[in-house]
PDB file of C-alpha atoms in Angstrom:
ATOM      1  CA  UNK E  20     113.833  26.040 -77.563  1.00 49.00           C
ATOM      2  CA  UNK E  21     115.146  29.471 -76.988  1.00 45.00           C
ATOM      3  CA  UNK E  22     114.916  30.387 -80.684  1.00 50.00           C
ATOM      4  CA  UNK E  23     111.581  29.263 -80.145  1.00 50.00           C
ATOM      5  CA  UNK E  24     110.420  31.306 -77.846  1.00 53.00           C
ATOM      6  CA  UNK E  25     111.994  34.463 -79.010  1.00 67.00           C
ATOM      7  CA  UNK E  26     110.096  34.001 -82.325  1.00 68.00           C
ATOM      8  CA  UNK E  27     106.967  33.423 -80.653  1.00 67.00           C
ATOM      9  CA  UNK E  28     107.615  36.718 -78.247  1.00 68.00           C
ATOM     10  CA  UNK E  29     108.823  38.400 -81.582  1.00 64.00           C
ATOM     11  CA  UNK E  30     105.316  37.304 -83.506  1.00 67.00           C
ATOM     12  CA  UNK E  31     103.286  38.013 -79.958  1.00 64.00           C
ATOM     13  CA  UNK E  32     104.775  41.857 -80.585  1.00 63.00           C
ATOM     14  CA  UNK E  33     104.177  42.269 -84.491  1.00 64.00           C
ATOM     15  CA  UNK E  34     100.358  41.300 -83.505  1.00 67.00           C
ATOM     16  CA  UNK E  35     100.419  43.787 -80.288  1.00 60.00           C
ATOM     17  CA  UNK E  36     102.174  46.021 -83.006  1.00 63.00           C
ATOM     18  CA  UNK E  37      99.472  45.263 -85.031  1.00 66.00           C
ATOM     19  CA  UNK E  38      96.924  46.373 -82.953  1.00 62.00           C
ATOM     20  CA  UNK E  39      98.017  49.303 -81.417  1.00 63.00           C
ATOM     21  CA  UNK E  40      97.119  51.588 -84.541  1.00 67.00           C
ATOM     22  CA  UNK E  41      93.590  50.762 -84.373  1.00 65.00           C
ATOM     23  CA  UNK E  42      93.605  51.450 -80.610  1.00 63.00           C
ATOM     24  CA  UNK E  43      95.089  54.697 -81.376  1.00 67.00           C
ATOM     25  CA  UNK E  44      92.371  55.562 -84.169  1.00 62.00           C
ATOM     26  CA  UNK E  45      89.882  54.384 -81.982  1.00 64.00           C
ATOM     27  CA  UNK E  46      90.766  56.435 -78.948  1.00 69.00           C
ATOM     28  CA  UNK E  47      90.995  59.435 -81.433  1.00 65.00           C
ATOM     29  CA  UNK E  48      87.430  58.547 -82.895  1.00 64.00           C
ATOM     30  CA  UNK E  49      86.062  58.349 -79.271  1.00 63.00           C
ATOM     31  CA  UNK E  50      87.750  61.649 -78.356  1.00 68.00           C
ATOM     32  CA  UNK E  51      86.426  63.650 -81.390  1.00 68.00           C
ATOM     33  CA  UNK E  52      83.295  61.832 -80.988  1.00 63.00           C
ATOM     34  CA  UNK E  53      82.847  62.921 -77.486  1.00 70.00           C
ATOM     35  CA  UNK E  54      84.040  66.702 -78.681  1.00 67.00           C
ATOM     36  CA  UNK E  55      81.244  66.164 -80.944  1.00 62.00           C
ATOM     37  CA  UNK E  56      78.420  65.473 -78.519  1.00 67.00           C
ATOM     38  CA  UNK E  57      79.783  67.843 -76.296  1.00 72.00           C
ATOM     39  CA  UNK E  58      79.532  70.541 -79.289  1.00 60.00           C
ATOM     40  CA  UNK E  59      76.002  69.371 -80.265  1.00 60.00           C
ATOM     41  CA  UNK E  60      74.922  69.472 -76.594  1.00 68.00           C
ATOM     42  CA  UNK E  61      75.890  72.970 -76.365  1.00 63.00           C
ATOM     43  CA  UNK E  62      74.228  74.023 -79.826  1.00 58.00           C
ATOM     44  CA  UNK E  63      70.819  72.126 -78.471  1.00 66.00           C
ATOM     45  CA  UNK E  64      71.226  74.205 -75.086  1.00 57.00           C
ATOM     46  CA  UNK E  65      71.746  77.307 -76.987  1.00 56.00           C
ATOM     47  CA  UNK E  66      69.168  76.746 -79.505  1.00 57.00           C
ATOM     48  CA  UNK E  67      66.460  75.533 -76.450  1.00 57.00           C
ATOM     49  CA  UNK E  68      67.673  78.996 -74.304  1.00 58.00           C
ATOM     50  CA  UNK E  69      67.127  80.742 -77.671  1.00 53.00           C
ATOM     51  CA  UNK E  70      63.920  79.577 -77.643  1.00 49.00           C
ATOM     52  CA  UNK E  71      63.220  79.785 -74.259  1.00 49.00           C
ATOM     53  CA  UNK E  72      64.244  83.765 -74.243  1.00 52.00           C
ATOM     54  CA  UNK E  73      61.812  84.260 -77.528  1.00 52.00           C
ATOM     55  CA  UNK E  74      58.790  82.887 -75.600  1.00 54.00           C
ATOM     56  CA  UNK E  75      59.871  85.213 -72.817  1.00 53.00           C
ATOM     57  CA  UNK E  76      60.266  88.342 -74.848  1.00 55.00           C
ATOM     58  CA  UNK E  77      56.958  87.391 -76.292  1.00 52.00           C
ATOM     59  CA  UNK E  78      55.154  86.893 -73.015  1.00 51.00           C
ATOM     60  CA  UNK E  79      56.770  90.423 -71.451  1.00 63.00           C
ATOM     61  CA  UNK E  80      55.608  91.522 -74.743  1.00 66.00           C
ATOM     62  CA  UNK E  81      51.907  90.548 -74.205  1.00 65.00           C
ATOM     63  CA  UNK E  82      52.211  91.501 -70.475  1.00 70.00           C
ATOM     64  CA  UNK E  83      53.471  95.080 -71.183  1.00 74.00           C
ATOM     65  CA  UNK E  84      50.652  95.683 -73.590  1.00 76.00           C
ATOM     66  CA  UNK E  85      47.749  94.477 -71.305  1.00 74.00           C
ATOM     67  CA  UNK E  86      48.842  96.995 -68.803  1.00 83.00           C
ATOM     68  CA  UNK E  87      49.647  99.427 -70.512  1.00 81.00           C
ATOM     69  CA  UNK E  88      46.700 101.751 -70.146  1.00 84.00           C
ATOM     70  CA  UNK E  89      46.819 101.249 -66.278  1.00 88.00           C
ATOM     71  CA  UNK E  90      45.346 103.959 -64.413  1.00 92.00           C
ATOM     72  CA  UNK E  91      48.950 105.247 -62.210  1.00 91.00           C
ATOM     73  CA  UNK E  92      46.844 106.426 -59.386  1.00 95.00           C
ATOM     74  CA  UNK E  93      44.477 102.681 -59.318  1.00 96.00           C
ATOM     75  CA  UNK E  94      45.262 102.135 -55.822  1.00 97.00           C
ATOM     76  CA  UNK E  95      44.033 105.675 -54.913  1.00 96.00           C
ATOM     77  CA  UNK E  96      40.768 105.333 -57.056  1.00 95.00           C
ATOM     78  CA  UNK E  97      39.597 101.905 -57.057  1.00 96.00           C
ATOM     79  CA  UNK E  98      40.954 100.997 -53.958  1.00 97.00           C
ATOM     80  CA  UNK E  99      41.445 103.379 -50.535  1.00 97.00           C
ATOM     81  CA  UNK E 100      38.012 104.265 -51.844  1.00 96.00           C
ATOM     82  CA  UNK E 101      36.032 100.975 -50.758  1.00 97.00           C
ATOM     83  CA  UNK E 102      33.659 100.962 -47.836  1.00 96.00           C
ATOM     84  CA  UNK E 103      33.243  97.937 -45.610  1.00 97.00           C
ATOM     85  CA  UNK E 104      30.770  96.000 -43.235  1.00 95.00           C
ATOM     86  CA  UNK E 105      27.846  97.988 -45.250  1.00 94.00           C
ATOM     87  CA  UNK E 106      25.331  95.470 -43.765  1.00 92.00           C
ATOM     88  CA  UNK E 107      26.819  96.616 -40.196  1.00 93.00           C
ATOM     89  CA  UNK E 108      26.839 100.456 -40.985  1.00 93.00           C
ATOM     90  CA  UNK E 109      23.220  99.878 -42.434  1.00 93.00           C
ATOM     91  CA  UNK E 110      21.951  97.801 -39.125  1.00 92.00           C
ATOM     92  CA  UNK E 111      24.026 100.524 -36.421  1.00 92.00           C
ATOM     93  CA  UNK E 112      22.711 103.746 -38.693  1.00 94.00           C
ATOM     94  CA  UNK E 113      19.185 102.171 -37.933  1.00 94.00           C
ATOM     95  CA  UNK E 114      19.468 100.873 -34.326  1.00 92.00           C
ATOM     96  CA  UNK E 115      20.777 104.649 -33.539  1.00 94.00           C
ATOM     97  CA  UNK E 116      17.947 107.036 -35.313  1.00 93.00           C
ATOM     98  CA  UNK E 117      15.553 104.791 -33.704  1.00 92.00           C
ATOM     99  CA  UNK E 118      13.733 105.605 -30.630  1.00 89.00           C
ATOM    100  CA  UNK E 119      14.364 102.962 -28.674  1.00 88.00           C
ATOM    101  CA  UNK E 120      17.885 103.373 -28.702  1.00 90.00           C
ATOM    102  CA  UNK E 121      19.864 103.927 -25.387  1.00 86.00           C
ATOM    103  CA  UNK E 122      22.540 105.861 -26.917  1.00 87.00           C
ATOM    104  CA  UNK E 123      25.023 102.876 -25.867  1.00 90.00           C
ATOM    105  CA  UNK E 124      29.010 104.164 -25.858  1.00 93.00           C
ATOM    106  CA  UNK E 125      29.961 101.276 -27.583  1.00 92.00           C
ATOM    107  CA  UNK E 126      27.439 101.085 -30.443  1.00 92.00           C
ATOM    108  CA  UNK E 127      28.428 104.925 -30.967  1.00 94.00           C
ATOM    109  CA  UNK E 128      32.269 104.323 -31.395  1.00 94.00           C
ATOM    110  CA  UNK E 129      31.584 101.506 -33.517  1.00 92.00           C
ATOM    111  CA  UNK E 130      29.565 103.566 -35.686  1.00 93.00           C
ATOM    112  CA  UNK E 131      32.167 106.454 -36.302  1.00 94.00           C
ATOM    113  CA  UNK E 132      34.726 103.701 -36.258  1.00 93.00           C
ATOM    114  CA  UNK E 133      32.970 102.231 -39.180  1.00 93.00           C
ATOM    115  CA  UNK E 134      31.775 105.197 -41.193  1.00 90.00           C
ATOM    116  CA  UNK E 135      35.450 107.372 -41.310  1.00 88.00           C
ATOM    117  CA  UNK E 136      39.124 106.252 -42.261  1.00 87.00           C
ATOM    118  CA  UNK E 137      40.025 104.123 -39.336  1.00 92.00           C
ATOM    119  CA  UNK E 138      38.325 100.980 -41.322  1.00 96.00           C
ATOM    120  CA  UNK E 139      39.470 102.206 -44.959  1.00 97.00           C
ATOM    121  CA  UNK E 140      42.106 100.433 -46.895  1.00 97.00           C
ATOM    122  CA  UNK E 141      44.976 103.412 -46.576  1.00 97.00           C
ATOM    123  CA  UNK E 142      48.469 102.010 -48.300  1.00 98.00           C
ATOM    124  CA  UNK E 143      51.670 103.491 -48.294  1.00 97.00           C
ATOM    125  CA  UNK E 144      54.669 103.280 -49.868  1.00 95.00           C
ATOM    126  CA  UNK E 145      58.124 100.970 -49.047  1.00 92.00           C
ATOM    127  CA  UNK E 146      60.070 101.395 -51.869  1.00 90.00           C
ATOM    128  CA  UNK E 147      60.314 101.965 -55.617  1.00 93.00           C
ATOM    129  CA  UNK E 148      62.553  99.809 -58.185  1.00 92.00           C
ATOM    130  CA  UNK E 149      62.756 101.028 -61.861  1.00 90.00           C
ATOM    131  CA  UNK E 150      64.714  99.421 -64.556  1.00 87.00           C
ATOM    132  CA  UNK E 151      64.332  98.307 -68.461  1.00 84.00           C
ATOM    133  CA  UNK E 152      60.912 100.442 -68.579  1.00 85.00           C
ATOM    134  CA  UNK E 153      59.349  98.949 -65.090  1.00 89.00           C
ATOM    135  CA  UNK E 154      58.354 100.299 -61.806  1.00 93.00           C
ATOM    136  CA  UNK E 155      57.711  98.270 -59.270  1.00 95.00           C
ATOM    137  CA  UNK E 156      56.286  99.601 -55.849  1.00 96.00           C
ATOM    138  CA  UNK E 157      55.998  97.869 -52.328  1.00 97.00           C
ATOM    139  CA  UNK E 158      53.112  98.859 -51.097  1.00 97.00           C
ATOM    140  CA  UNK E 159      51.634  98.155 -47.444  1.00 98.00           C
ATOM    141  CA  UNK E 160      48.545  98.914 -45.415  1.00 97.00           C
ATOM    142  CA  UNK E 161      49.028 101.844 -42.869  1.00 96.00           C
ATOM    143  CA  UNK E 162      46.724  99.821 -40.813  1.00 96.00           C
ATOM    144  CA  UNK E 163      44.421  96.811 -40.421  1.00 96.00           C
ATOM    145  CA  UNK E 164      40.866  97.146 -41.490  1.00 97.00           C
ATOM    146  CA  UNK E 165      37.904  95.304 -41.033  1.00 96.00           C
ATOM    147  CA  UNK E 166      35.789  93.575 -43.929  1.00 96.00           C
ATOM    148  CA  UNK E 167      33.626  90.551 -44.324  1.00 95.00           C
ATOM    149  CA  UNK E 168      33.617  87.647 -46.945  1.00 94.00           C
ATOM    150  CA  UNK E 169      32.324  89.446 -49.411  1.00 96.00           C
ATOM    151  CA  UNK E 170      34.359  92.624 -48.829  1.00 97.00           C
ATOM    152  CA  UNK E 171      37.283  90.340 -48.934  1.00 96.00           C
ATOM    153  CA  UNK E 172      36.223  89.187 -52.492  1.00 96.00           C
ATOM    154  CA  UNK E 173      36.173  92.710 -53.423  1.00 96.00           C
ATOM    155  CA  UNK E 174      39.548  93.800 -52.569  1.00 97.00           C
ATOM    156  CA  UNK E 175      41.294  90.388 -54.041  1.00 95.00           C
ATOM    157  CA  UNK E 176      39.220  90.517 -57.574  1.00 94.00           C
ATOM    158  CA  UNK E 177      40.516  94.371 -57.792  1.00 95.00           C
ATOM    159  CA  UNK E 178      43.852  93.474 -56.619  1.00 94.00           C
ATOM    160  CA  UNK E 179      44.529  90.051 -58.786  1.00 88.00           C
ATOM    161  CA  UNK E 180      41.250  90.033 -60.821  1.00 83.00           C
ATOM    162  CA  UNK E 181      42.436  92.210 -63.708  1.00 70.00           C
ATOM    163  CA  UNK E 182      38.849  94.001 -63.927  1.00 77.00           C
ATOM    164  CA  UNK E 183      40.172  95.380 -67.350  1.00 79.00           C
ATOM    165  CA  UNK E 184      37.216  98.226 -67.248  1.00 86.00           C
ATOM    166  CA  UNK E 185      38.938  99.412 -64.402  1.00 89.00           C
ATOM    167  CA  UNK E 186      42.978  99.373 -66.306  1.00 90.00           C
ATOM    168  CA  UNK E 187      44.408  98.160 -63.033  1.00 92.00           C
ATOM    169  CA  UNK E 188      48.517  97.793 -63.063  1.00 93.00           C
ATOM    170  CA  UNK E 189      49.618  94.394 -62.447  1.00 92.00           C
ATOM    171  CA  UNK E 190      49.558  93.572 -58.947  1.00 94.00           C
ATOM    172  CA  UNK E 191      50.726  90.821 -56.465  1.00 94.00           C
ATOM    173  CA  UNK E 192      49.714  90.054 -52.997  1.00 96.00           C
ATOM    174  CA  UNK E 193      53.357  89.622 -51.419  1.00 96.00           C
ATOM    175  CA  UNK E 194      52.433  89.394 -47.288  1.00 96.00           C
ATOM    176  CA  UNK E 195      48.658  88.337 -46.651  1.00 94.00           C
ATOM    177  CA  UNK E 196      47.106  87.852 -42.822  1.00 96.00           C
ATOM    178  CA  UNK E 197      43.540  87.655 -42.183  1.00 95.00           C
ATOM    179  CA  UNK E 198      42.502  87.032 -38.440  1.00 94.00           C
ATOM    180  CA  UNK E 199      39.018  86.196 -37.185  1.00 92.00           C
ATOM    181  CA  UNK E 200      37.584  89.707 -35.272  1.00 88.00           C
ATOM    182  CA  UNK E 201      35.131  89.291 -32.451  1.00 82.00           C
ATOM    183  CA  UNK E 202      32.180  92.432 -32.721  1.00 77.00           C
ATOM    184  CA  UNK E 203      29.203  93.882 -30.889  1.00 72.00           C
ATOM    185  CA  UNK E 204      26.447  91.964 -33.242  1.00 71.00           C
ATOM    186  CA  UNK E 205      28.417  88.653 -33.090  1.00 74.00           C
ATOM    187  CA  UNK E 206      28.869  88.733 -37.436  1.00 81.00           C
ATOM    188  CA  UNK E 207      31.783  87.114 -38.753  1.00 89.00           C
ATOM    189  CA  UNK E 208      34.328  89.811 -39.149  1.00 94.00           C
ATOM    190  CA  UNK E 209      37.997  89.795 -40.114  1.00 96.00           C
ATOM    191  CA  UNK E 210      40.686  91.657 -39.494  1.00 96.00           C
ATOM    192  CA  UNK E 211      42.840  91.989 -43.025  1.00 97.00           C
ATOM    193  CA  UNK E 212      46.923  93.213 -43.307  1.00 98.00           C
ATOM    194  CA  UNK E 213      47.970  92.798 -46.624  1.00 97.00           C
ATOM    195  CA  UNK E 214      51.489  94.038 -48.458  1.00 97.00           C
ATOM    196  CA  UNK E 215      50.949  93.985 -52.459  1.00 97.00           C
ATOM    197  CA  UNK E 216      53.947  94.519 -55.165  1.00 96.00           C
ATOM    198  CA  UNK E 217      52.639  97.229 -58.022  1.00 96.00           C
ATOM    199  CA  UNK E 218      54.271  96.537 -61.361  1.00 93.00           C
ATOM    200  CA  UNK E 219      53.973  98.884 -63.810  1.00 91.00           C
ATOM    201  CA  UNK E 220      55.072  99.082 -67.330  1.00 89.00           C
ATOM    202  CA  UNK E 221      56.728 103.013 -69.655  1.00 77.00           C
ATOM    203  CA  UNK E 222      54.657 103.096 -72.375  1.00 62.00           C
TER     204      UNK E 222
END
């Protein structure tokens, strides 16, 4: 009985034996096989950031070229030189050369107020960062000014429009606050603060 089971254990072992080979080879398989995904992951990463940085390089490429003509003084000429409220000025300049007028304080103030810088767009600047042919400049409004809806369309189409006519640098509105102003003729006025990122590109 003995002998028996000793040459059943002993037959049990050549098959274990037996198998133990292929578990080996298959172990090694899965190994290299997982090396081998692993490898071809990292060559699809590489080849999609490859890719990925060509598009980019293209892009900058196109981006550099579209601004570069861009007037370096813009925000001096097609900007800080923008008048406001026109209707206003028009309506006050008319009320005050008329007769009838009772040469109100108020009405007077409002007038200068309107017609010299204290309601022009006056920027200045935070801080410049240069670096692989770019400048980019914080710039911030020395003080609110006061505009309507259509002045307000004004300033964002020259700002973010990209009026090519007028080679504008590229330009981002970074801090934006517009606030509802109460006046002396009850129009809808608003008071604008605005902080806008300058970007421009070495030609």
């Amino acid at each position: 009985m003995k002998q028996k089971i000793s040459q059943k254990r002993l037959l049990f072992y050549f098959i274990l034996l037996g198998f133990l080979p292929l578990v080996c080879v298959y172990c090694v398989f899965h190994n290299q096989k997982k090396s081998l995904d692993r490898a071809l992951l990292s060559l699809e990463h590489v080849k999609h950031l490859g890719v990925i940085k060509k598009r980019s390089q293209g892009i900058n490429n196109h981006v550099r070229r579209l601004y570069q003509e861009a007037d370096h003084y813009y925000i001096d000429h097609k900007l800080e030189t923008l008048t406001f409220l026109k209707n206003e000025q028009e309506a006050i300049t008319k009320l005050i050369s008329s007769d009838s007028f009772p040469g109100d304080e108020r009405i007077l103030n409002r007038d200068a107020f309107l017609k010299n810088n204290s309601n022009k767009l006056i920027f200045k600047e935070l801080g410049i960062e240069t670096g692989q042919g770019i400048e980019e400049t914080i710039e911030v409004l020395s003080h609110p000014v006061e505009i309507n809806n259509e002045d307000l369309k004004t300033i964002l189409d020259r700002i973010e429009g990209n009026i090519k006519e007028l080679h504008p640098p590229q330009m981002l509105i970074t801090d934006f606050s517009l606030k509802r102003k109460e006046t002396l003729n009850k129009s809808e006025v608003f008071e604008l603060s605005m902080k806008v990122l300058k970007r421009e590109y070495g030609r």
